[in-house]
PDB file of C-alpha atoms in Angstrom:
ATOM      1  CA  UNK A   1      83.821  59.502  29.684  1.00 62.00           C
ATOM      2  CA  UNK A   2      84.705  55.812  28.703  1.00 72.00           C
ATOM      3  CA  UNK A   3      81.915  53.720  28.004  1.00 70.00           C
ATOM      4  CA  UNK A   4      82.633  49.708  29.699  1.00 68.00           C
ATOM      5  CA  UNK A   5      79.913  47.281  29.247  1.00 65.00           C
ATOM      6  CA  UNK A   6      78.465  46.333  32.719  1.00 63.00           C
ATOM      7  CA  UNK A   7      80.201  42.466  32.847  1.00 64.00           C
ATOM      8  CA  UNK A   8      83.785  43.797  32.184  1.00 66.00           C
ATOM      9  CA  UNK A   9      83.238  46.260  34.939  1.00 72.00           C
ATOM     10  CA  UNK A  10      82.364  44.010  37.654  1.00 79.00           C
ATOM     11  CA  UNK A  11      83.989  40.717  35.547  1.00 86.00           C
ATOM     12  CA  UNK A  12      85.262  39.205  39.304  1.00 92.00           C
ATOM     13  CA  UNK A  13      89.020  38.705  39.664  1.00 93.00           C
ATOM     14  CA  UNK A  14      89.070  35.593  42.081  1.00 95.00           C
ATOM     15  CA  UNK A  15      87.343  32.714  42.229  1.00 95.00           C
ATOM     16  CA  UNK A  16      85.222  33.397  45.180  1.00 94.00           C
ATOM     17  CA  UNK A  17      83.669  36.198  43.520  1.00 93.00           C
ATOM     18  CA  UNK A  18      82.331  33.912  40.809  1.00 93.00           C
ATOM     19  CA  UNK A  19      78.705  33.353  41.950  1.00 91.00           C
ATOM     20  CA  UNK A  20      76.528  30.217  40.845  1.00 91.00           C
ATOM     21  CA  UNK A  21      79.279  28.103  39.310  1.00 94.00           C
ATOM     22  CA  UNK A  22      80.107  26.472  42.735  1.00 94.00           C
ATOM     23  CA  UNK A  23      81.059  23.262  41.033  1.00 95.00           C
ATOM     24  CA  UNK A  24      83.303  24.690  38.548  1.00 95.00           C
ATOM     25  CA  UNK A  25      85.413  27.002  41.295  1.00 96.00           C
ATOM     26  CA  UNK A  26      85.730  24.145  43.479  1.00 96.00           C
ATOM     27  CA  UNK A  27      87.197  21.802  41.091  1.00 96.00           C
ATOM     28  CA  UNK A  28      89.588  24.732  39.482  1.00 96.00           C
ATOM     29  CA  UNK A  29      90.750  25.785  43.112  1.00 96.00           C
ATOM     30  CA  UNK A  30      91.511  22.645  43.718  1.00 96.00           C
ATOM     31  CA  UNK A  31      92.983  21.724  40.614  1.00 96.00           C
ATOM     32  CA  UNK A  32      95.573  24.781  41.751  1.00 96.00           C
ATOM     33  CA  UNK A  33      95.617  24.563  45.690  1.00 95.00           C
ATOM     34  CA  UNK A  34      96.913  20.628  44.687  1.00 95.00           C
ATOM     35  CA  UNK A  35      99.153  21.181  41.744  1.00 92.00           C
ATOM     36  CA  UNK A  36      96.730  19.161  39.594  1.00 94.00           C
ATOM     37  CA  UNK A  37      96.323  20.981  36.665  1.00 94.00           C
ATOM     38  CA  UNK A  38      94.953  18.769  33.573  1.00 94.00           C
ATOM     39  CA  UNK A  39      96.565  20.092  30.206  1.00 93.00           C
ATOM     40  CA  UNK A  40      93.390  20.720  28.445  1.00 95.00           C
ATOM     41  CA  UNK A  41      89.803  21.996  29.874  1.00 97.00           C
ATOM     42  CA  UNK A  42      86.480  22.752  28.055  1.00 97.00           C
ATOM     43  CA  UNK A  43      84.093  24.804  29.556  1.00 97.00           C
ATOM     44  CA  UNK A  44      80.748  25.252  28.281  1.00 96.00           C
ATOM     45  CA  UNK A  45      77.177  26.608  29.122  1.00 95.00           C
ATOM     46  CA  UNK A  46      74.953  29.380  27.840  1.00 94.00           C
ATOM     47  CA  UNK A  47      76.091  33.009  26.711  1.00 92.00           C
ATOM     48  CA  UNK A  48      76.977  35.197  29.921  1.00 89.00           C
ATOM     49  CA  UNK A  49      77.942  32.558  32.212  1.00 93.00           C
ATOM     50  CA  UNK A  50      81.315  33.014  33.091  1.00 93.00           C
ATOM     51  CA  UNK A  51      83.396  30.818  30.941  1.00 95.00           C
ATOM     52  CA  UNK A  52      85.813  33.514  29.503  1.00 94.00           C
ATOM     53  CA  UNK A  53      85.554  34.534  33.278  1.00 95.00           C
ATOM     54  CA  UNK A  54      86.626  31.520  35.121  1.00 96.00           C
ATOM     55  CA  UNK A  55      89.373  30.835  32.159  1.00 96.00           C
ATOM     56  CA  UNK A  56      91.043  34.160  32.996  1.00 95.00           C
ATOM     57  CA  UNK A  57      90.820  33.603  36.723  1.00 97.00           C
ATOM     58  CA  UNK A  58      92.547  30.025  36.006  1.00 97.00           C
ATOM     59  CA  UNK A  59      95.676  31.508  34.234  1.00 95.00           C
ATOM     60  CA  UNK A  60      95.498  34.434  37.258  1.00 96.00           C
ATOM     61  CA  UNK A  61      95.798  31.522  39.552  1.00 96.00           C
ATOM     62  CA  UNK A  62      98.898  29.434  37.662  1.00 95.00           C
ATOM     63  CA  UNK A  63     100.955  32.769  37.298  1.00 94.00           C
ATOM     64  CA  UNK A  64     100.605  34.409  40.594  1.00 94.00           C
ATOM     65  CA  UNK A  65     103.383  34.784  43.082  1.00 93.00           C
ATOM     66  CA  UNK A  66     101.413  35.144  45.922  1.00 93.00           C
ATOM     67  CA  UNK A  67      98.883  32.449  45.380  1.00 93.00           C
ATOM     68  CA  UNK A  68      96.680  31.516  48.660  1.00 92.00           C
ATOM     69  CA  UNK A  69      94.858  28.281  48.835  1.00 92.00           C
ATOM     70  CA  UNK A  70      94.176  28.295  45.375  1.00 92.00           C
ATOM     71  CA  UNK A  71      93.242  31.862  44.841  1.00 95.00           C
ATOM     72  CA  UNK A  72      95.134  35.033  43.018  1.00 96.00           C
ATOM     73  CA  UNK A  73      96.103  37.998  45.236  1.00 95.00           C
ATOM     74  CA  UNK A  74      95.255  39.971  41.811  1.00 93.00           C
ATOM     75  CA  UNK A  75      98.210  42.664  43.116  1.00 93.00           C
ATOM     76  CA  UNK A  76     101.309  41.267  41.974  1.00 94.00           C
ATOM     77  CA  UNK A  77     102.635  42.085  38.456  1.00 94.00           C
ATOM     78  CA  UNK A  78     101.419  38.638  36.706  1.00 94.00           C
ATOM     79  CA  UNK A  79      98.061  39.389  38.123  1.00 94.00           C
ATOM     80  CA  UNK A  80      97.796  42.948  37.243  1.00 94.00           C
ATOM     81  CA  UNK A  81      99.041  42.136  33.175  1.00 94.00           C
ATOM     82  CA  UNK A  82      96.364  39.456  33.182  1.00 94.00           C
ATOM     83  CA  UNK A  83      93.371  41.549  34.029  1.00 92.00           C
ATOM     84  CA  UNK A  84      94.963  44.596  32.189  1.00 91.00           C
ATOM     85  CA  UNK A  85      95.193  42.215  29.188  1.00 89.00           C
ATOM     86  CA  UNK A  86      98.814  42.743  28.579  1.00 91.00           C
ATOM     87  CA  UNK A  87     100.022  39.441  29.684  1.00 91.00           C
ATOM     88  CA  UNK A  88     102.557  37.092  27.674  1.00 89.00           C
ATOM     89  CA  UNK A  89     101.083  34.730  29.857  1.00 91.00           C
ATOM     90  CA  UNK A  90      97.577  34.289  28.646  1.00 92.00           C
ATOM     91  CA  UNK A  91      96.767  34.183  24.915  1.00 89.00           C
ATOM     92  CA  UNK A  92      93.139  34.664  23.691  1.00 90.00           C
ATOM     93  CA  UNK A  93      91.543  33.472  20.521  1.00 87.00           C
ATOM     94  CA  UNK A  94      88.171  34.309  19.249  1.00 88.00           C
ATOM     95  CA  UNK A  95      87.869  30.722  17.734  1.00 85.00           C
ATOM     96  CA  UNK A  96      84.655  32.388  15.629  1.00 81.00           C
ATOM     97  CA  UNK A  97      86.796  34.534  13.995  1.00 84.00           C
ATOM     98  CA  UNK A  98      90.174  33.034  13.741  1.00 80.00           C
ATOM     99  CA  UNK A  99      89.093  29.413  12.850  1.00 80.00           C
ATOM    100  CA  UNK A 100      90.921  28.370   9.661  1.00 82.00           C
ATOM    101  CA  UNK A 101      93.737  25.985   9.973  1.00 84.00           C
ATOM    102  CA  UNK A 102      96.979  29.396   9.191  1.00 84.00           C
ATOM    103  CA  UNK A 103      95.308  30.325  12.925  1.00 84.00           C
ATOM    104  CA  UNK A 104      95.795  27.198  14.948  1.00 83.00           C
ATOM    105  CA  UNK A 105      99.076  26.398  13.079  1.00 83.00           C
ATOM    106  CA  UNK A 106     100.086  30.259  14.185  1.00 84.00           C
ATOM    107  CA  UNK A 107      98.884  29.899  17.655  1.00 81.00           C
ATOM    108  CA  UNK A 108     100.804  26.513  18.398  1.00 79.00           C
ATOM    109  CA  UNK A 109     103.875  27.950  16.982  1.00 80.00           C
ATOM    110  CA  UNK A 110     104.289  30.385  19.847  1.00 78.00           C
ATOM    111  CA  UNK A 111     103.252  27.459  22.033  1.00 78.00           C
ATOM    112  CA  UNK A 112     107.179  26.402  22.182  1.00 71.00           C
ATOM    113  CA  UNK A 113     107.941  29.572  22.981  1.00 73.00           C
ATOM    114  CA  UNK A 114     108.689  30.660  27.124  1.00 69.00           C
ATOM    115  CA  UNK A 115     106.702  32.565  28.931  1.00 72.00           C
ATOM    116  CA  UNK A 116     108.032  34.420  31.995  1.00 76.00           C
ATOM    117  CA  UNK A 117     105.733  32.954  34.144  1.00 77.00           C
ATOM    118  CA  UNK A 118     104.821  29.420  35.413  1.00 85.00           C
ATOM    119  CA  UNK A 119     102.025  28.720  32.698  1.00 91.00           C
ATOM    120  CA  UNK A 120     101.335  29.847  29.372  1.00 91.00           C
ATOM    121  CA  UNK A 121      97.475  29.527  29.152  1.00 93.00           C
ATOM    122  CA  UNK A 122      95.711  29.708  25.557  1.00 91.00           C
ATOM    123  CA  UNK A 123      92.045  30.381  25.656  1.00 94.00           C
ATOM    124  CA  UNK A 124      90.053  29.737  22.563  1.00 92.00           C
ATOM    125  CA  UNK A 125      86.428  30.949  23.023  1.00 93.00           C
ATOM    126  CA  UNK A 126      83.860  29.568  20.549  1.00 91.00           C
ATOM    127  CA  UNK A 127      85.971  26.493  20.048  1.00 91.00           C
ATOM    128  CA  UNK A 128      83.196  24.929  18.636  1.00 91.00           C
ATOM    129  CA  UNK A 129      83.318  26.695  15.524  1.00 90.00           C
ATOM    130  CA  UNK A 130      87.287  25.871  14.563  1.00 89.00           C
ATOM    131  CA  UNK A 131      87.034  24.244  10.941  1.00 88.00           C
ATOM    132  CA  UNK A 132      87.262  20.622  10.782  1.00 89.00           C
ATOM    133  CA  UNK A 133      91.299  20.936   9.781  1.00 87.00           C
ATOM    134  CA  UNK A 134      91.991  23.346  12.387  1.00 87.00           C
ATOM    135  CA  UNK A 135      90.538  21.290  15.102  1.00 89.00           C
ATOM    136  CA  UNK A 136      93.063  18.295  13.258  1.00 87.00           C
ATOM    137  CA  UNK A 137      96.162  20.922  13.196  1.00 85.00           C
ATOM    138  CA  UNK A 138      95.062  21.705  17.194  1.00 87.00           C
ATOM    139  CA  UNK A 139      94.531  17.708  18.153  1.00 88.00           C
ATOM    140  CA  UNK A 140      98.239  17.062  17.595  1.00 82.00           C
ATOM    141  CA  UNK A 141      99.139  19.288  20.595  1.00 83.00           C
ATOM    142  CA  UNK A 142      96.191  17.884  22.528  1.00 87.00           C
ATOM    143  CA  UNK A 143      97.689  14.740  22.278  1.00 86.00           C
ATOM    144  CA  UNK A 144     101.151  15.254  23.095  1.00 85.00           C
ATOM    145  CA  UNK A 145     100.961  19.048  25.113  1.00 83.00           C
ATOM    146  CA  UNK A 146     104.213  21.155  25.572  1.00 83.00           C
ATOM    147  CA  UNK A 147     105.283  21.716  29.460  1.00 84.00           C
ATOM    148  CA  UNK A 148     103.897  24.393  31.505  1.00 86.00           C
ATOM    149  CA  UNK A 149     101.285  24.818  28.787  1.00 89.00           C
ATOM    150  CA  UNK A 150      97.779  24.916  29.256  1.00 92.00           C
ATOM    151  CA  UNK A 151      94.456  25.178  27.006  1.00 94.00           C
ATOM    152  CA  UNK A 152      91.127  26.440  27.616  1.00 96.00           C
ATOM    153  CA  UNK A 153      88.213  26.044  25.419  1.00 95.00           C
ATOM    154  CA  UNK A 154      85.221  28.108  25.936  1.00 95.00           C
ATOM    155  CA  UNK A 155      82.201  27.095  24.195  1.00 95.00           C
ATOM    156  CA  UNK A 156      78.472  27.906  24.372  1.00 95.00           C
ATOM    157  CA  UNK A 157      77.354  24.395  21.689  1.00 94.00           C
ATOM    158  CA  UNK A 158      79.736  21.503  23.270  1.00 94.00           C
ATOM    159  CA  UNK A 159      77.655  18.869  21.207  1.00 94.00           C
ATOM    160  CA  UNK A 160      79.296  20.409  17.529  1.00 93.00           C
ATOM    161  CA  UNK A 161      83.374  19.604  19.346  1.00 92.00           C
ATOM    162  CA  UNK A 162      84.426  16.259  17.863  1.00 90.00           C
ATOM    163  CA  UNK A 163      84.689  13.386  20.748  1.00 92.00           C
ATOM    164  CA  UNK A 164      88.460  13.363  19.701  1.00 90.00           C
ATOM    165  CA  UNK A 165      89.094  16.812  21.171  1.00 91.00           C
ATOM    166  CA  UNK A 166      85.969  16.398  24.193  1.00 92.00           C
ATOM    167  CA  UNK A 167      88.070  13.270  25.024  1.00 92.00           C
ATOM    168  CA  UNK A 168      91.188  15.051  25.597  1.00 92.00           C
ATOM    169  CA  UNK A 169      89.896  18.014  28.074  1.00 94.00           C
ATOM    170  CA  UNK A 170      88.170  17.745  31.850  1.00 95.00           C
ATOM    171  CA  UNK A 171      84.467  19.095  31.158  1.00 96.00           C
ATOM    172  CA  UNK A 172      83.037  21.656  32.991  1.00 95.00           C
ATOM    173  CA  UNK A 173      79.775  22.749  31.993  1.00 96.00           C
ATOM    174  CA  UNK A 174      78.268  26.046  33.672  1.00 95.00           C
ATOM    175  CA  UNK A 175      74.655  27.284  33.857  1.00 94.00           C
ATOM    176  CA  UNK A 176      72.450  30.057  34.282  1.00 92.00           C
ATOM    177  CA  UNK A 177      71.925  31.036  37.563  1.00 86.00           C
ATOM    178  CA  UNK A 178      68.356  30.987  38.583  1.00 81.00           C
ATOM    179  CA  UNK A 179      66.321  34.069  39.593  1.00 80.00           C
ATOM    180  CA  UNK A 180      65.206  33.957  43.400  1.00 72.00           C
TER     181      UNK A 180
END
């Protein structure tokens, strides 16, 4: 039998399953259900919060075809790759690991590239720990972002992200949520 670690098995698939982050679903819903999408977010809080998790959901929600009031139907194709983890849609960097500048200079040369859905998303998780020239190679996109693109930054230390890149991304910062 396959071991899965408890938060990938019940990781929720739509917003409304995220519980304790009411302030964060509320402004990504709406952020969809209007068509106001910023380019760029950043969302930090401790370790187990749901950052990677809302992130996910986000690109879920921009791709789906049968999108409803902001939420993903998670059962058409776009959907299904993105939780399956096989979507051209949603690219994933472990910023820890992958955080020289040859990294960030590969990842924004598939940003030109199409995507077959509405919006390519690129989540970086641990953002905070990108070198100083890879957060410089990453800023130039920032600045001047390709259509139907879309970043994500993940980060559990939001005080060690230069004010050049916080400046550039709508801040969502998630906590723990208290015991009853």
């Amino acid at each position: 039998m396959e071991y899965t670690a408890l938060y990938r098995r019940y990781r929720p698939r739509r917003f409304d399953e995220i519980r304790g982050q009411d302030h964060v679903v509320a402004a990504l819903r709406n952020a969809v259900r209007e068509d106001r999408v910023h380019h760029a977010y950043l969302l930090s809080g401790p370790r187990g919060t749901g950052k990677t998790t809302a992130a996910r959901i986000l690109a879920k929600a921009l791709n789906c075809t049968a999108l409803a009031d902001g939420e993903p139907c998670c059962g058409c194709e776009s959907c299904m790759a993105i939780d399956a983890g096989r979507s051209f849609d949603l690219h994933e960097l472990d910023a820890a690991s992958n955080n020289k500048v040859d990294d960030i200079r590969d990842l924004l040369a598939k940003v030109a590239l199409g995507t077959p859905g509405r919006t390519k998303v690129y989540l970086l998780d641990e953002v905070h720990m990108l070198t100083p020239g890879a957060e410089n190679a990453l800023l130039k996109t920032l600045e001047e972002p390709p259509p139907r693109s879309l970043f994500v930054f993940a980060t559990t230390e939001p005080e060690r992200i230069p004010f050049t890149v916080l400046s550039r991304c709508q801040r969502s910062d998630l906590r723990r949520i208290p015991i009853p």
